[in-house]
MMTF fields as JSON, N, C-alpha, C and O atoms, coordinates in Angstrom:
{
  "mmtfVersion": "1.0.0",
  "mmtfProducer": "UNKNOWN",
  "numBonds": 570,
  "numAtoms": 572,
  "numGroups": 143,
  "numChains": 1,
  "numModels": 1,
  "chainsPerModel": [1],
  "groupsPerChain": [143],
  "chainIdList": ["A"],
  "bondAtomList": [4, 2, 8, 6, 12, 10, 16, 14, 20, 18, 24, 22, 28, 26, 32, 30, 36, 34, 40, 38, 44, 42, 48, 46, 52, 50, 56, 54, 60, 58, 64, 62, 68, 66, 72, 70, 76, 74, 80, 78, 84, 82, 88, 86, 92, 90, 96, 94, 100, 98, 104, 102, 108, 106, 112, 110, 116, 114, 120, 118, 124, 122, 128, 126, 132, 130, 136, 134, 140, 138, 144, 142, 148, 146, 152, 150, 156, 154, 160, 158, 164, 162, 168, 166, 172, 170, 176, 174, 180, 178, 184, 182, 188, 186, 192, 190, 196, 194, 200, 198, 204, 202, 208, 206, 212, 210, 216, 214, 220, 218, 224, 222, 228, 226, 232, 230, 236, 234, 240, 238, 244, 242, 248, 246, 252, 250, 256, 254, 260, 258, 264, 262, 268, 266, 272, 270, 276, 274, 280, 278, 284, 282, 288, 286, 292, 290, 296, 294, 300, 298, 304, 302, 308, 306, 312, 310, 316, 314, 320, 318, 324, 322, 328, 326, 332, 330, 336, 334, 340, 338, 344, 342, 348, 346, 352, 350, 356, 354, 360, 358, 364, 362, 368, 366, 372, 370, 376, 374, 380, 378, 384, 382, 388, 386, 392, 390, 396, 394, 400, 398, 404, 402, 408, 406, 412, 410, 416, 414, 420, 418, 424, 422, 428, 426, 432, 430, 436, 434, 440, 438, 444, 442, 448, 446, 452, 450, 456, 454, 460, 458, 464, 462, 468, 466, 472, 470, 476, 474, 480, 478, 484, 482, 488, 486, 492, 490, 496, 494, 500, 498, 504, 502, 512, 510, 516, 514, 520, 518, 524, 522, 528, 526, 532, 530, 536, 534, 540, 538, 544, 542, 548, 546, 552, 550, 556, 554, 560, 558, 564, 562, 568, 566],
  "bondOrderList": [1, 1, 1, 1, 1, 1, 1, 1, 1, 1, 1, 1, 1, 1, 1, 1, 1, 1, 1, 1, 1, 1, 1, 1, 1, 1, 1, 1, 1, 1, 1, 1, 1, 1, 1, 1, 1, 1, 1, 1, 1, 1, 1, 1, 1, 1, 1, 1, 1, 1, 1, 1, 1, 1, 1, 1, 1, 1, 1, 1, 1, 1, 1, 1, 1, 1, 1, 1, 1, 1, 1, 1, 1, 1, 1, 1, 1, 1, 1, 1, 1, 1, 1, 1, 1, 1, 1, 1, 1, 1, 1, 1, 1, 1, 1, 1, 1, 1, 1, 1, 1, 1, 1, 1, 1, 1, 1, 1, 1, 1, 1, 1, 1, 1, 1, 1, 1, 1, 1, 1, 1, 1, 1, 1, 1, 1, 1, 1, 1, 1, 1, 1, 1, 1, 1, 1, 1, 1, 1, 1, 1],
  "groupList": [{"groupName": "MET", "atomNameList": ["N", "CA", "C", "O"], "elementList": ["N", "C", "C", "O"], "formalChargeList": [0, 0, 0, 0], "bondAtomList": [1, 0, 2, 1, 3, 2], "bondOrderList": [1, 1, 2], "singleLetterCode": "M", "chemCompType": "L-PEPTIDE LINKING"}, {"groupName": "THR", "atomNameList": ["N", "CA", "C", "O"], "elementList": ["N", "C", "C", "O"], "formalChargeList": [0, 0, 0, 0], "bondAtomList": [1, 0, 2, 1, 3, 2], "bondOrderList": [1, 1, 2], "singleLetterCode": "T", "chemCompType": "L-PEPTIDE LINKING"}, {"groupName": "ASP", "atomNameList": ["N", "CA", "C", "O"], "elementList": ["N", "C", "C", "O"], "formalChargeList": [0, 0, 0, 0], "bondAtomList": [1, 0, 2, 1, 3, 2], "bondOrderList": [1, 1, 2], "singleLetterCode": "D", "chemCompType": "L-PEPTIDE LINKING"}, {"groupName": "GLN", "atomNameList": ["N", "CA", "C", "O"], "elementList": ["N", "C", "C", "O"], "formalChargeList": [0, 0, 0, 0], "bondAtomList": [1, 0, 2, 1, 3, 2], "bondOrderList": [1, 1, 2], "singleLetterCode": "Q", "chemCompType": "L-PEPTIDE LINKING"}, {"groupName": "ALA", "atomNameList": ["N", "CA", "C", "O"], "elementList": ["N", "C", "C", "O"], "formalChargeList": [0, 0, 0, 0], "bondAtomList": [1, 0, 2, 1, 3, 2], "bondOrderList": [1, 1, 2], "singleLetterCode": "A", "chemCompType": "L-PEPTIDE LINKING"}, {"groupName": "SER", "atomNameList": ["N", "CA", "C", "O"], "elementList": ["N", "C", "C", "O"], "formalChargeList": [0, 0, 0, 0], "bondAtomList": [1, 0, 2, 1, 3, 2], "bondOrderList": [1, 1, 2], "singleLetterCode": "S", "chemCompType": "L-PEPTIDE LINKING"}, {"groupName": "PRO", "atomNameList": ["N", "CA", "C", "O"], "elementList": ["N", "C", "C", "O"], "formalChargeList": [0, 0, 0, 0], "bondAtomList": [1, 0, 2, 1, 3, 2], "bondOrderList": [1, 1, 2], "singleLetterCode": "P", "chemCompType": "L-PEPTIDE LINKING"}, {"groupName": "GLU", "atomNameList": ["N", "CA", "C", "O"], "elementList": ["N", "C", "C", "O"], "formalChargeList": [0, 0, 0, 0], "bondAtomList": [1, 0, 2, 1, 3, 2], "bondOrderList": [1, 1, 2], "singleLetterCode": "E", "chemCompType": "L-PEPTIDE LINKING"}, {"groupName": "ASN", "atomNameList": ["N", "CA", "C", "O"], "elementList": ["N", "C", "C", "O"], "formalChargeList": [0, 0, 0, 0], "bondAtomList": [1, 0, 2, 1, 3, 2], "bondOrderList": [1, 1, 2], "singleLetterCode": "N", "chemCompType": "L-PEPTIDE LINKING"}, {"groupName": "GLY", "atomNameList": ["N", "CA", "C", "O"], "elementList": ["N", "C", "C", "O"], "formalChargeList": [0, 0, 0, 0], "bondAtomList": [1, 0, 2, 1, 3, 2], "bondOrderList": [1, 1, 2], "singleLetterCode": "G", "chemCompType": "PEPTIDE LINKING"}, {"groupName": "LYS", "atomNameList": ["N", "CA", "C", "O"], "elementList": ["N", "C", "C", "O"], "formalChargeList": [0, 0, 0, 0], "bondAtomList": [1, 0, 2, 1, 3, 2], "bondOrderList": [1, 1, 2], "singleLetterCode": "K", "chemCompType": "L-PEPTIDE LINKING"}, {"groupName": "LEU", "atomNameList": ["N", "CA", "C", "O"], "elementList": ["N", "C", "C", "O"], "formalChargeList": [0, 0, 0, 0], "bondAtomList": [1, 0, 2, 1, 3, 2], "bondOrderList": [1, 1, 2], "singleLetterCode": "L", "chemCompType": "L-PEPTIDE LINKING"}, {"groupName": "ILE", "atomNameList": ["N", "CA", "C", "O"], "elementList": ["N", "C", "C", "O"], "formalChargeList": [0, 0, 0, 0], "bondAtomList": [1, 0, 2, 1, 3, 2], "bondOrderList": [1, 1, 2], "singleLetterCode": "I", "chemCompType": "L-PEPTIDE LINKING"}, {"groupName": "PHE", "atomNameList": ["N", "CA", "C", "O"], "elementList": ["N", "C", "C", "O"], "formalChargeList": [0, 0, 0, 0], "bondAtomList": [1, 0, 2, 1, 3, 2], "bondOrderList": [1, 1, 2], "singleLetterCode": "F", "chemCompType": "L-PEPTIDE LINKING"}, {"groupName": "VAL", "atomNameList": ["N", "CA", "C", "O"], "elementList": ["N", "C", "C", "O"], "formalChargeList": [0, 0, 0, 0], "bondAtomList": [1, 0, 2, 1, 3, 2], "bondOrderList": [1, 1, 2], "singleLetterCode": "V", "chemCompType": "L-PEPTIDE LINKING"}, {"groupName": "ARG", "atomNameList": ["N", "CA", "C", "O"], "elementList": ["N", "C", "C", "O"], "formalChargeList": [0, 0, 0, 0], "bondAtomList": [1, 0, 2, 1, 3, 2], "bondOrderList": [1, 1, 2], "singleLetterCode": "R", "chemCompType": "L-PEPTIDE LINKING"}, {"groupName": "HIS", "atomNameList": ["N", "CA", "C", "O"], "elementList": ["N", "C", "C", "O"], "formalChargeList": [0, 0, 0, 0], "bondAtomList": [1, 0, 2, 1, 3, 2], "bondOrderList": [1, 1, 2], "singleLetterCode": "H", "chemCompType": "L-PEPTIDE LINKING"}, {"groupName": "TYR", "atomNameList": ["N", "CA", "C", "O"], "elementList": ["N", "C", "C", "O"], "formalChargeList": [0, 0, 0, 0], "bondAtomList": [1, 0, 2, 1, 3, 2], "bondOrderList": [1, 1, 2], "singleLetterCode": "Y", "chemCompType": "L-PEPTIDE LINKING"}, {"groupName": "TRP", "atomNameList": ["N", "CA", "C", "O"], "elementList": ["N", "C", "C", "O"], "formalChargeList": [0, 0, 0, 0], "bondAtomList": [1, 0, 2, 1, 3, 2], "bondOrderList": [1, 1, 2], "singleLetterCode": "W", "chemCompType": "L-PEPTIDE LINKING"}],
  "groupTypeList": [0, 1, 2, 3, 4, 5, 6, 7, 5, 1, 6, 1, 8, 2, 9, 1, 4, 5, 6, 10, 10, 5, 6, 8, 2, 6, 11, 11, 3, 5, 12, 10, 3, 13, 14, 10, 12, 1, 8, 5, 9, 11, 4, 5, 13, 7, 7, 4, 1, 2, 7, 1, 5, 1, 0, 11, 14, 5, 15, 11, 16, 3, 11, 4, 10, 3, 9, 15, 17, 12, 4, 1, 15, 4, 14, 5, 1, 17, 7, 16, 15, 9, 3, 17, 9, 6, 3, 12, 14, 4, 9, 5, 4, 4, 14, 14, 9, 9, 14, 14, 4, 11, 15, 1, 9, 10, 12, 6, 9, 4, 11, 4, 4, 9, 14, 1, 9, 4, 4, 4, 17, 9, 8, 14, 17, 9, 17, 7, 2, 17, 5, 4, 1, 5, 18, 15, 8, 5, 14, 6, 10, 10, 7],
  "groupIdList": [1, 2, 3, 4, 5, 6, 7, 8, 9, 10, 11, 12, 13, 14, 15, 16, 17, 18, 19, 20, 21, 22, 23, 24, 25, 26, 27, 28, 29, 30, 31, 32, 33, 34, 35, 36, 37, 38, 39, 40, 41, 42, 43, 44, 45, 46, 47, 48, 49, 50, 51, 52, 53, 54, 55, 56, 57, 58, 59, 60, 61, 62, 63, 64, 65, 66, 67, 68, 69, 70, 71, 72, 73, 74, 75, 76, 77, 78, 79, 80, 81, 82, 83, 84, 85, 86, 87, 88, 89, 90, 91, 92, 93, 94, 95, 96, 97, 98, 99, 100, 101, 102, 103, 104, 105, 106, 107, 108, 109, 110, 111, 112, 113, 114, 115, 116, 117, 118, 119, 120, 121, 122, 123, 124, 125, 126, 127, 128, 129, 130, 131, 132, 133, 134, 135, 136, 137, 138, 139, 140, 141, 142, 143],
  "secStructList": [7, 7, 7, 7, 7, 7, 1, 1, 7, 7, 5, 7, 6, 6, 7, 7, 5, 7, 7, 7, 7, 7, 6, 6, 7, 1, 6, 6, 2, 2, 2, 2, 2, 2, 2, 2, 2, 2, 2, 2, 2, 2, 2, 2, 2, 2, 2, 2, 2, 2, 2, 2, 2, 2, 2, 2, 2, 2, 2, 2, 2, 2, 2, 2, 2, 2, 2, 2, 2, 2, 2, 2, 2, 2, 2, 2, 2, 6, 4, 4, 4, 4, 4, 4, 6, 6, 2, 2, 2, 2, 2, 2, 2, 2, 2, 2, 2, 2, 2, 2, 2, 2, 2, 2, 7, 1, 2, 2, 2, 2, 2, 2, 2, 2, 2, 2, 2, 2, 2, 2, 6, 2, 2, 2, 2, 7, 7, 7, 7, 7, 1, 6, 6, 6, 6, 6, 6, 1, 1, 7, 7, 7, 7],
  "xCoordList": [1.097, 0.058, 0.645, 1.695, 0.323, 1.054, 0.785, -0.304, 1.678, 1.106, 0.362, 0.836, -0.961, -1.411, -1.442, -1.699, -0.932, -1.274, -2.829, -3.486, -3.281, -4.688, -5.269, -4.398, -6.665, -5.964, -5.666, -5.519, -5.678, -5.935, -3.91, -3.52, -3.023, -1.894, -1.062, -1.659, 0.688, 1.178, 2.804, 3.407, 2.958, 3.881, 5.751, 6.197, 6.227, 7.489, 9.097, 9.403, 9.947, 11.196, 11.702, 12.832, 11.856, 12.013, 10.825, 11.133, 9.401, 8.233, 7.076, 6.367, 6.802, 6.577, 5.071, 5.444, 3.895, 3.059, 3.116, 2.779, 3.396, 2.659, 1.329, 0.5, 1.116, -0.527, -0.074, 0.938, -1.509, -1.524, -1.565, -1.978, -1.002, -1.004, -2.532, -2.876, -3.126, -4.617, -4.436, -3.784, -4.82, -3.891, -4.992, -4.384, -5.421, -6.33, -5.531, -5.809, -4.513, -4.344, -3.709, -2.9, -3.902, -3.761, -1.905, -1.366, -1.213, 0.101, 0.246, 0.294, 0.408, 0.954, 0.161, 0.581, -0.404, -1.137, -0.343, -0.347, 0.186, 1.182, 2.275, 2.869, 2.904, 4.235, 4.268, 4.841, 3.058, 3.19, 3.145, 4.301, 2.254, 2.311, 3.433, 3.589, 4.227, 5.401, 6.295, 6.885, 6.525, 7.508, 7.198, 8.171, 6.472, 5.28, 5.906, 7.078, 5.51, 6.198, 7.422, 7.674, 8.486, 10.085, 10.149, 10.511, 9.691, 10.51, 10.07, 10.964, 8.937, 9.028, 9.44, 9.659, 9.602, 10.668, 11.934, 12.598, 12.866, 13.894, 14.036, 15.019, 12.923, 13.099, 13.581, 14.764, 12.512, 12.473, 13.977, 14.59, 14.627, 15.872, 17.492, 18.627, 16.768, 17.601, 17.559, 18.507, 16.434, 16.089, 17.012, 18.11, 16.278, 17.397, 19.042, 19.751, 19.616, 20.626, 21.406, 22.601, 20.39, 21.229, 21.248, 22.227, 19.946, 20.288, 21.026, 21.54, 21.037, 22.335, 24.004, 24.733, 23.988, 25.453, 25.554, 26.532, 24.612, 24.49, 25.227, 26.383, 24.314, 25.456, 26.205, 26.766, 26.366, 28.047, 29.53, 30.479, 28.365, 29.888, 29.682, 30.435, 29.146, 28.676, 29.829, 30.814, 29.321, 30.557, 31.777, 32.356, 32.15, 33.215, 34.411, 35.583, 33.465, 34.122, 34.507, 35.686, 33.399, 33.375, 34.818, 35.279, 35.809, 36.146, 37.879, 39.049, 37.013, 38.517, 39.1, 40.317, 38.385, 38.333, 39.693, 40.748, 38.755, 39.609, 41.057, 41.694, 41.048, 42.863, 43.273, 44.43, 43.211, 43.806, 44.504, 45.553, 43.507, 43.673, 45.089, 46.297, 44.506, 45.564, 47.198, 48.104, 46.956, 47.898, 48.844, 49.966, 48.304, 48.779, 49.679, 50.875, 48.514, 49.702, 50.597, 51.499, 50.143, 51.298, 52.783, 53.923, 52.606, 53.632, 54.74, 55.906, 53.827, 53.916, 55.016, 56.173, 54.229, 54.946, 55.954, 56.537, 56.12, 57.785, 58.28, 58.344, 58.723, 59.229, 59.779, 60.97, 59.045, 59.918, 60.6, 60.992, 60.64, 61.105, 62.166, 62.367, 63.362, 64.521, 63.656, 63.466, 63.416, 63.048, 62.882, 62.923, 62.702, 62.207, 63.17, 62.907, 64.013, 65.06, 65.134, 64.299, 66.134, 65.952, 64.816, 65.007, 63.656, 62.904, 62.194, 61.354, 62.789, 62.135, 62.898, 62.342, 64.369, 65.402, 65.419, 66.148, 64.726, 65.011, 63.491, 63.384, 62.319, 61.335, 61.41, 61.369, 61.58, 60.843, 62.176, 61.639, 63.948, 64.646, 63.9, 63.778, 63.211, 62.898, 61.18, 60.719, 60.444, 59.27, 59.898, 59.76, 60.64, 61.017, 61.63, 61.268, 63.117, 63.749, 63.191, 63.671, 61.828, 61.031, 60.886, 61.515, 60.261, 59.005, 59.413, 59.067, 60.625, 61.65, 61.944, 61.873, 62.318, 63.077, 62.382, 62.813, 61.261, 59.762, 59.67, 59.495, 59.701, 59.223, 60.556, 60.103, 61.814, 62.859, 64.029, 64.974, 64.099, 65.493, 65.823, 65.342, 66.896, 67.698, 68.789, 68.55, 69.439, 70.072, 69.545, 70.328, 68.879, 67.976, 67.107, 66.807, 66.849, 66.184, 67.035, 67.035, 68.529, 69.663, 69.462, 68.905, 69.866, 70.727, 69.329, 69.318, 68.155, 66.958, 67.434, 68.312, 66.419, 66.752, 67.97, 67.711, 69.105, 70.373, 69.785, 69.73, 69.444, 69.257, 68.811, 69.344, 66.73, 65.737, 66.311, 66.169, 66.985, 67.77, 68.369, 68.251, 69.055, 70.426, 69.15, 69.125, 68.19, 67.76, 66.44, 66.175, 65.955, 65.508, 66.555, 65.907, 67.538, 68.644, 69.1, 69.838, 68.809, 69.184, 67.995, 68.239, 66.457, 65.89, 64.877, 63.777, 65.931, 65.62, 66.177, 65.673, 67.99, 68.591, 69.685, 70.526, 69.122, 69.588, 70.56, 70.733, 71.183, 71.953, 72.705, 73.633, 75.19, 75.314, 76.082, 75.942, 76.959, 77.779, 78.97, 79.866, 78.461, 79.509, 79.287, 78.288, 80.58, 80.296, 82.015, 82.053, 82.824, 84.229, 85.349, 86.548, 84.858, 85.927, 85.368, 85.68, 84.139, 83.374, 84.617, 84.373, 85.536, 86.992, 87.582, 88.042, 87.568, 88.927, 87.848, 87.878, 87.351, 85.94, 86.979, 87.267, 87.246, 87.666, 88.942, 89.614, 89.818, 91.075, 91.772, 91.533, 92.67, 92.498, 93.164, 93.48, 93.554, 93.687, 94.92, 94.998, 96.153, 97.596, 97.142, 95.981, 98.119, 98.298, 99.468, 100.457],
  "yCoordList": [-0.994, 0.3, 0.944, 0.946, 2.133, 3.329, 4.741, 5.295, 5.255, 6.562, 7.454, 8.356, 7.799, 9.663, 10.076, 9.605, 11.555, 12.286, 13.062, 13.359, 13.314, 13.755, 14.865, 15.438, 15.187, 16.166, 18.09, 19.099, 17.917, 19.281, 18.91, 19.587, 18.151, 17.91, 18.47, 18.596, 19.0, 18.751, 18.47, 18.894, 17.073, 16.465, 17.683, 18.541, 17.326, 18.08, 17.648, 16.483, 18.541, 17.081, 16.789, 16.905, 16.157, 14.366, 13.436, 12.245, 13.804, 13.123, 12.686, 11.807, 13.017, 13.391, 14.611, 15.519, 14.66, 14.965, 16.374, 15.969, 17.558, 18.925, 19.212, 18.428, 20.096, 20.602, 21.959, 22.653, 22.066, 23.397, 24.123, 23.695, 25.626, 26.727, 27.614, 27.938, 27.865, 28.935, 29.923, 30.501, 30.697, 32.025, 33.061, 34.128, 33.161, 33.147, 33.14, 33.907, 32.454, 31.885, 32.819, 33.351, 33.352, 34.595, 34.983, 36.063, 33.289, 33.871, 34.058, 35.288, 33.64, 34.254, 35.138, 35.068, 35.699, 37.12, 38.443, 39.655, 37.82, 38.15, 38.274, 38.605, 38.162, 37.474, 38.852, 39.924, 38.143, 39.209, 40.413, 40.769, 41.217, 41.717, 42.64, 43.842, 41.787, 42.327, 42.601, 43.681, 41.764, 41.89, 43.167, 43.882, 43.685, 45.009, 45.899, 46.202, 46.321, 46.882, 47.268, 48.436, 46.21, 46.315, 46.997, 48.172, 46.09, 46.892, 47.98, 48.557, 48.679, 50.496, 51.266, 52.421, 50.662, 51.508, 51.144, 52.139, 50.142, 49.741, 50.865, 51.598, 50.88, 52.32, 53.065, 53.179, 53.576, 54.867, 55.074, 55.95, 54.511, 54.578, 54.784, 55.142, 54.29, 53.883, 55.075, 55.424, 55.928, 57.096, 58.087, 58.517, 58.375, 59.395, 59.154, 60.161, 57.953, 57.712, 58.227, 58.52, 58.302, 57.877, 60.057, 60.67, 60.667, 61.741, 62.572, 63.651, 61.71, 62.322, 62.398, 63.29, 61.226, 60.767, 61.604, 62.318, 61.513, 62.642, 63.917, 64.189, 64.871, 65.635, 65.653, 66.681, 64.435, 64.819, 65.295, 66.05, 63.615, 64.05, 65.035, 64.991, 65.569, 66.633, 67.985, 68.563, 68.057, 69.287, 67.908, 67.935, 67.288, 66.276, 66.964, 67.315, 66.943, 67.453, 68.89, 69.242, 69.806, 71.094, 71.506, 72.61, 70.32, 70.634, 70.118, 70.493, 68.982, 68.753, 69.393, 69.562, 69.708, 71.032, 72.435, 73.007, 72.35, 73.688, 74.41, 75.463, 72.01, 71.63, 71.479, 71.4, 71.236, 70.872, 72.318, 72.375, 73.258, 74.859, 74.924, 74.744, 75.184, 75.932, 74.94, 75.308, 73.818, 73.164, 73.565, 74.021, 73.361, 73.906, 75.127, 75.134, 76.14, 77.883, 77.878, 78.698, 76.173, 76.556, 75.905, 76.214, 75.19, 74.242, 75.313, 75.33, 76.495, 77.086, 78.026, 78.215, 78.654, 79.247, 79.16, 80.097, 77.682, 76.953, 77.231, 78.434, 76.239, 76.979, 78.376, 78.634, 79.08, 80.357, 81.258, 82.42, 80.044, 81.117, 81.63, 82.517, 80.992, 81.85, 83.575, 84.098, 83.987, 85.143, 86.168, 87.395, 85.49, 85.86, 85.352, 86.034, 84.765, 84.291, 85.724, 85.948, 86.579, 87.414, 87.632, 87.904, 87.505, 88.379, 86.749, 86.819, 85.709, 84.108, 84.434, 84.536, 84.654, 84.494, 85.397, 85.28, 87.028, 87.518, 87.934, 88.505, 87.567, 87.228, 86.152, 86.287, 84.705, 83.506, 84.346, 84.899, 84.536, 84.313, 85.442, 85.517, 86.632, 87.902, 88.002, 88.973, 86.63, 86.47, 85.555, 85.913, 84.28, 83.119, 83.361, 82.934, 84.42, 85.212, 85.896, 86.302, 86.431, 88.147, 87.258, 87.263, 86.154, 85.122, 84.622, 84.633, 84.079, 83.777, 84.713, 84.636, 85.632, 86.298, 87.229, 87.562, 87.709, 87.83, 87.183, 87.698, 85.828, 85.046, 84.368, 84.186, 84.054, 84.078, 84.881, 84.565, 85.577, 86.968, 87.112, 86.624, 88.025, 88.359, 87.013, 86.466, 86.912, 85.542, 84.256, 83.437, 84.035, 83.146, 83.025, 82.045, 84.619, 84.894, 84.633, 83.715, 85.835, 86.144, 84.898, 84.791, 83.064, 81.964, 81.115, 80.118, 81.818, 81.007, 81.701, 81.261, 83.191, 83.98, 82.877, 81.809, 83.455, 82.614, 81.247, 80.982, 80.575, 79.136, 78.921, 78.479, 79.606, 79.554, 80.247, 79.661, 81.528, 82.216, 80.985, 80.794, 80.397, 79.047, 78.483, 78.713, 77.938, 76.909, 77.36, 76.685, 78.308, 78.901, 79.473, 79.319, 79.921, 79.579, 78.477, 78.516, 77.153, 76.276, 75.424, 74.853, 75.695, 75.332, 76.16, 75.922, 77.171, 78.22, 78.3, 78.333, 78.368, 77.586, 76.415, 76.296, 75.38, 74.48, 74.068, 74.821, 72.815, 72.765, 71.762, 71.143, 72.616, 71.334, 70.356, 70.23, 69.758, 68.594, 68.974, 69.05, 69.454, 69.776, 68.532, 68.333, 67.441, 66.158, 65.952, 66.945, 65.779, 66.05, 65.572, 65.323, 65.598, 65.839, 66.0, 65.388, 67.109, 67.645, 68.693, 69.535, 68.758, 69.789, 69.912, 70.822, 67.96, 67.731, 67.741, 66.946, 68.454, 68.028, 69.249, 69.239, 70.439, 72.49, 72.282, 73.289, 70.913, 70.65, 70.641, 69.684, 71.777, 70.971, 69.566, 69.44, 68.409, 67.522, 67.726, 68.654, 66.674, 66.709, 66.099, 66.111, 65.704, 65.14, 65.188, 64.856],
  "zCoordList": [-0.088, 0.223, 0.074, 0.718, -1.064, -0.632, 0.208, 0.06, 0.995, 1.559, 1.577, 2.268, 1.014, 0.318, 1.711, 2.819, 0.972, 1.702, 2.0, 1.002, 3.094, 3.016, 1.845, 1.19, 1.559, 0.85, 1.441, 0.753, 2.887, 3.339, 2.919, 1.968, 3.429, 3.626, 2.566, 1.496, 2.586, 1.128, 2.1, 3.086, 0.568, 0.611, 0.968, 0.206, 2.053, 1.619, 1.483, 1.229, 1.647, 0.916, 1.559, 1.083, 3.108, 3.775, 3.072, 3.02, 2.472, 1.987, 2.933, 2.443, 3.917, 4.935, 4.502, 3.759, 4.799, 4.698, 5.934, 7.047, 5.913, 6.583, 6.536, 6.073, 6.907, 7.126, 6.429, 6.524, 5.523, 4.432, 5.54, 6.618, 5.27, 5.731, 5.604, 4.468, 6.386, 5.438, 5.225, 6.095, 4.101, 4.006, 5.361, 5.279, 5.764, 7.322, 8.272, 9.194, 8.376, 9.61, 10.021, 9.26, 11.49, 12.354, 12.737, 12.979, 12.63, 13.066, 11.872, 11.886, 10.312, 9.382, 8.987, 7.832, 8.939, 9.109, 10.166, 9.949, 11.13, 11.641, 11.465, 12.491, 10.581, 10.06, 9.38, 9.574, 8.154, 6.748, 7.569, 7.795, 8.131, 9.184, 9.882, 9.667, 10.814, 11.282, 9.974, 10.017, 8.722, 7.609, 7.147, 7.387, 6.699, 5.756, 7.26, 7.039, 8.503, 9.154, 9.345, 9.64, 9.185, 8.976, 7.969, 7.917, 6.79, 5.383, 5.798, 6.417, 5.764, 6.462, 6.77, 6.405, 7.536, 8.922, 8.512, 8.806, 7.895, 7.335, 6.076, 5.975, 5.156, 3.712, 4.927, 5.249, 5.588, 5.98, 6.56, 5.949, 7.51, 8.0, 6.997, 7.314, 5.529, 4.415, 3.84, 3.136, 4.037, 3.13, 3.946, 3.591, 5.2, 6.533, 6.287, 6.308, 6.073, 5.891, 4.739, 4.724, 3.608, 2.863, 2.551, 2.126, 2.917, 2.674, 3.455, 3.158, 4.934, 5.907, 4.898, 4.466, 4.895, 4.117, 2.89, 2.668, 2.165, 0.622, 1.233, 0.908, 2.358, 2.417, 3.325, 3.703, 3.885, 4.207, 3.034, 2.823, 2.387, 1.476, 0.46, -0.513, 0.492, -0.127, 0.659, 0.198, 1.625, 2.039, 2.325, 1.239, 2.768, 2.097, 1.112, 1.25, 0.106, -0.968, -0.959, -0.935, -0.982, -0.536, 0.133, -0.159, 1.355, 2.337, 1.59, 1.665, 0.848, 0.599, -0.844, -0.905, -1.855, -3.147, -2.257, -2.533, -1.219, -0.311, 0.133, 0.169, 0.65, 1.137, 0.576, 0.989, -0.867, -1.704, -2.735, -3.377, -2.552, -3.382, -1.412, -1.564, -0.003, -0.044, 0.667, 1.415, 0.071, 0.347, -0.895, -0.675, -2.362, -3.876, -2.79, -2.5, -2.344, -2.304, -1.384, -1.216, -0.275, 1.384, 0.268, 0.613, -0.775, -1.737, -2.002, -1.607, -3.034, -3.815, -3.144, -3.52, -1.865, -1.434, -0.416, 0.129, -0.184, 0.615, -0.791, -1.044, -1.977, -2.966, -2.863, -3.034, -2.635, -3.019, -1.996, -2.094, -0.585, 0.55, 0.695, 1.524, -0.375, -0.916, -1.108, -0.01, -1.697, -2.015, -0.65, -0.744, 0.527, 1.499, 2.216, 3.207, 2.532, 3.534, 4.441, 5.317, 4.154, 5.411, 6.38, 7.566, 5.84, 6.555, 7.691, 8.588, 7.278, 7.535, 8.643, 9.736, 8.497, 9.61, 10.111, 11.097, 9.975, 11.425, 12.041, 13.127, 11.19, 11.874, 13.261, 14.484, 12.013, 13.457, 14.538, 15.498, 14.522, 15.834, 16.391, 17.614, 15.36, 16.996, 17.707, 18.306, 17.399, 17.372, 18.554, 19.724, 18.195, 19.199, 20.261, 21.357, 19.971, 21.126, 21.642, 22.7, 21.191, 22.592, 23.048, 24.106, 22.863, 23.871, 25.39, 26.571, 24.257, 25.327, 26.722, 27.949, 25.654, 26.663, 27.454, 28.558, 26.941, 28.557, 29.256, 30.36, 29.233, 29.601, 30.736, 31.866, 30.614, 31.36, 31.286, 32.008, 30.756, 30.587, 29.109, 28.086, 29.386, 28.537, 27.608, 26.531, 28.122, 27.946, 27.757, 27.275, 27.91, 27.388, 25.851, 25.168, 25.66, 24.64, 24.017, 23.197, 24.406, 22.752, 22.458, 21.365, 23.411, 22.495, 21.987, 21.265, 22.589, 21.99, 20.523, 19.78, 20.266, 19.25, 18.38, 17.826, 18.482, 17.814, 17.339, 16.138, 18.087, 17.627, 16.508, 15.491, 16.968, 16.148, 14.857, 13.783, 14.907, 13.489, 12.119, 10.908, 13.36, 12.427, 12.005, 10.796, 12.287, 12.069, 10.803, 9.808, 11.097, 10.178, 9.038, 8.002, 8.751, 7.767, 7.372, 6.388, 8.008, 7.461, 6.257, 5.195, 7.111, 6.729, 5.317, 4.818, 5.081, 3.801, 2.812, 1.69, 3.273, 2.492, 2.098, 1.207, 3.536, 2.92, 4.128, 5.086, 4.013, 5.553, 4.77, 5.289, 4.425, 3.566, 4.801, 6.018, 3.748, 4.78, 4.643, 3.802, 6.967, 7.418, 8.183, 8.872, 7.979, 9.227, 9.55, 8.824, 9.758, 10.201, 8.612, 8.484, 8.211, 6.815, 5.811, 4.79, 5.887, 4.554, 4.318, 3.453, 4.76, 4.392, 3.552, 2.862, 3.659, 2.685, 1.047, 0.106, 1.171, -0.257, -1.642, -2.838, 0.033, -0.94, -0.753, -0.976, -0.272, -0.908, -2.45, -3.186, -2.923, -4.347, -4.295, -3.112, -4.99, -4.749, -5.525, -6.33, -5.263, -5.515, -7.317, -7.726, -8.002, -9.61, -9.078, -9.731]
}
């Protein structure tokens, strides 16, 4: 004898019969309603998030554009620093030396101004090779 499923059941993957769900089942209706509410909530959340992220990306693009402009100007100014070398060296020494002198006294202020001036000079005009043996390069070679 073959096993016949009842008209109210449908066969499942494992061959056994399971009762058929009626479309008016309250559990099925509540699940459908829950899915509908969840989808609606997720859609409104996605819309709000998308609007916020679009505004944020727009602001970031504007800031990046301004940042690139400022960086380009800074690099250009830095490349032309040799034209304003004396002003940069004297200004750096005066500002740092003045601040140190006001806080600690004349002698530390003068020392700080000298060190700052030397550092600014090196930055503007570049540092040469002042190693212990660098003097040998300027001596003429014997033939």
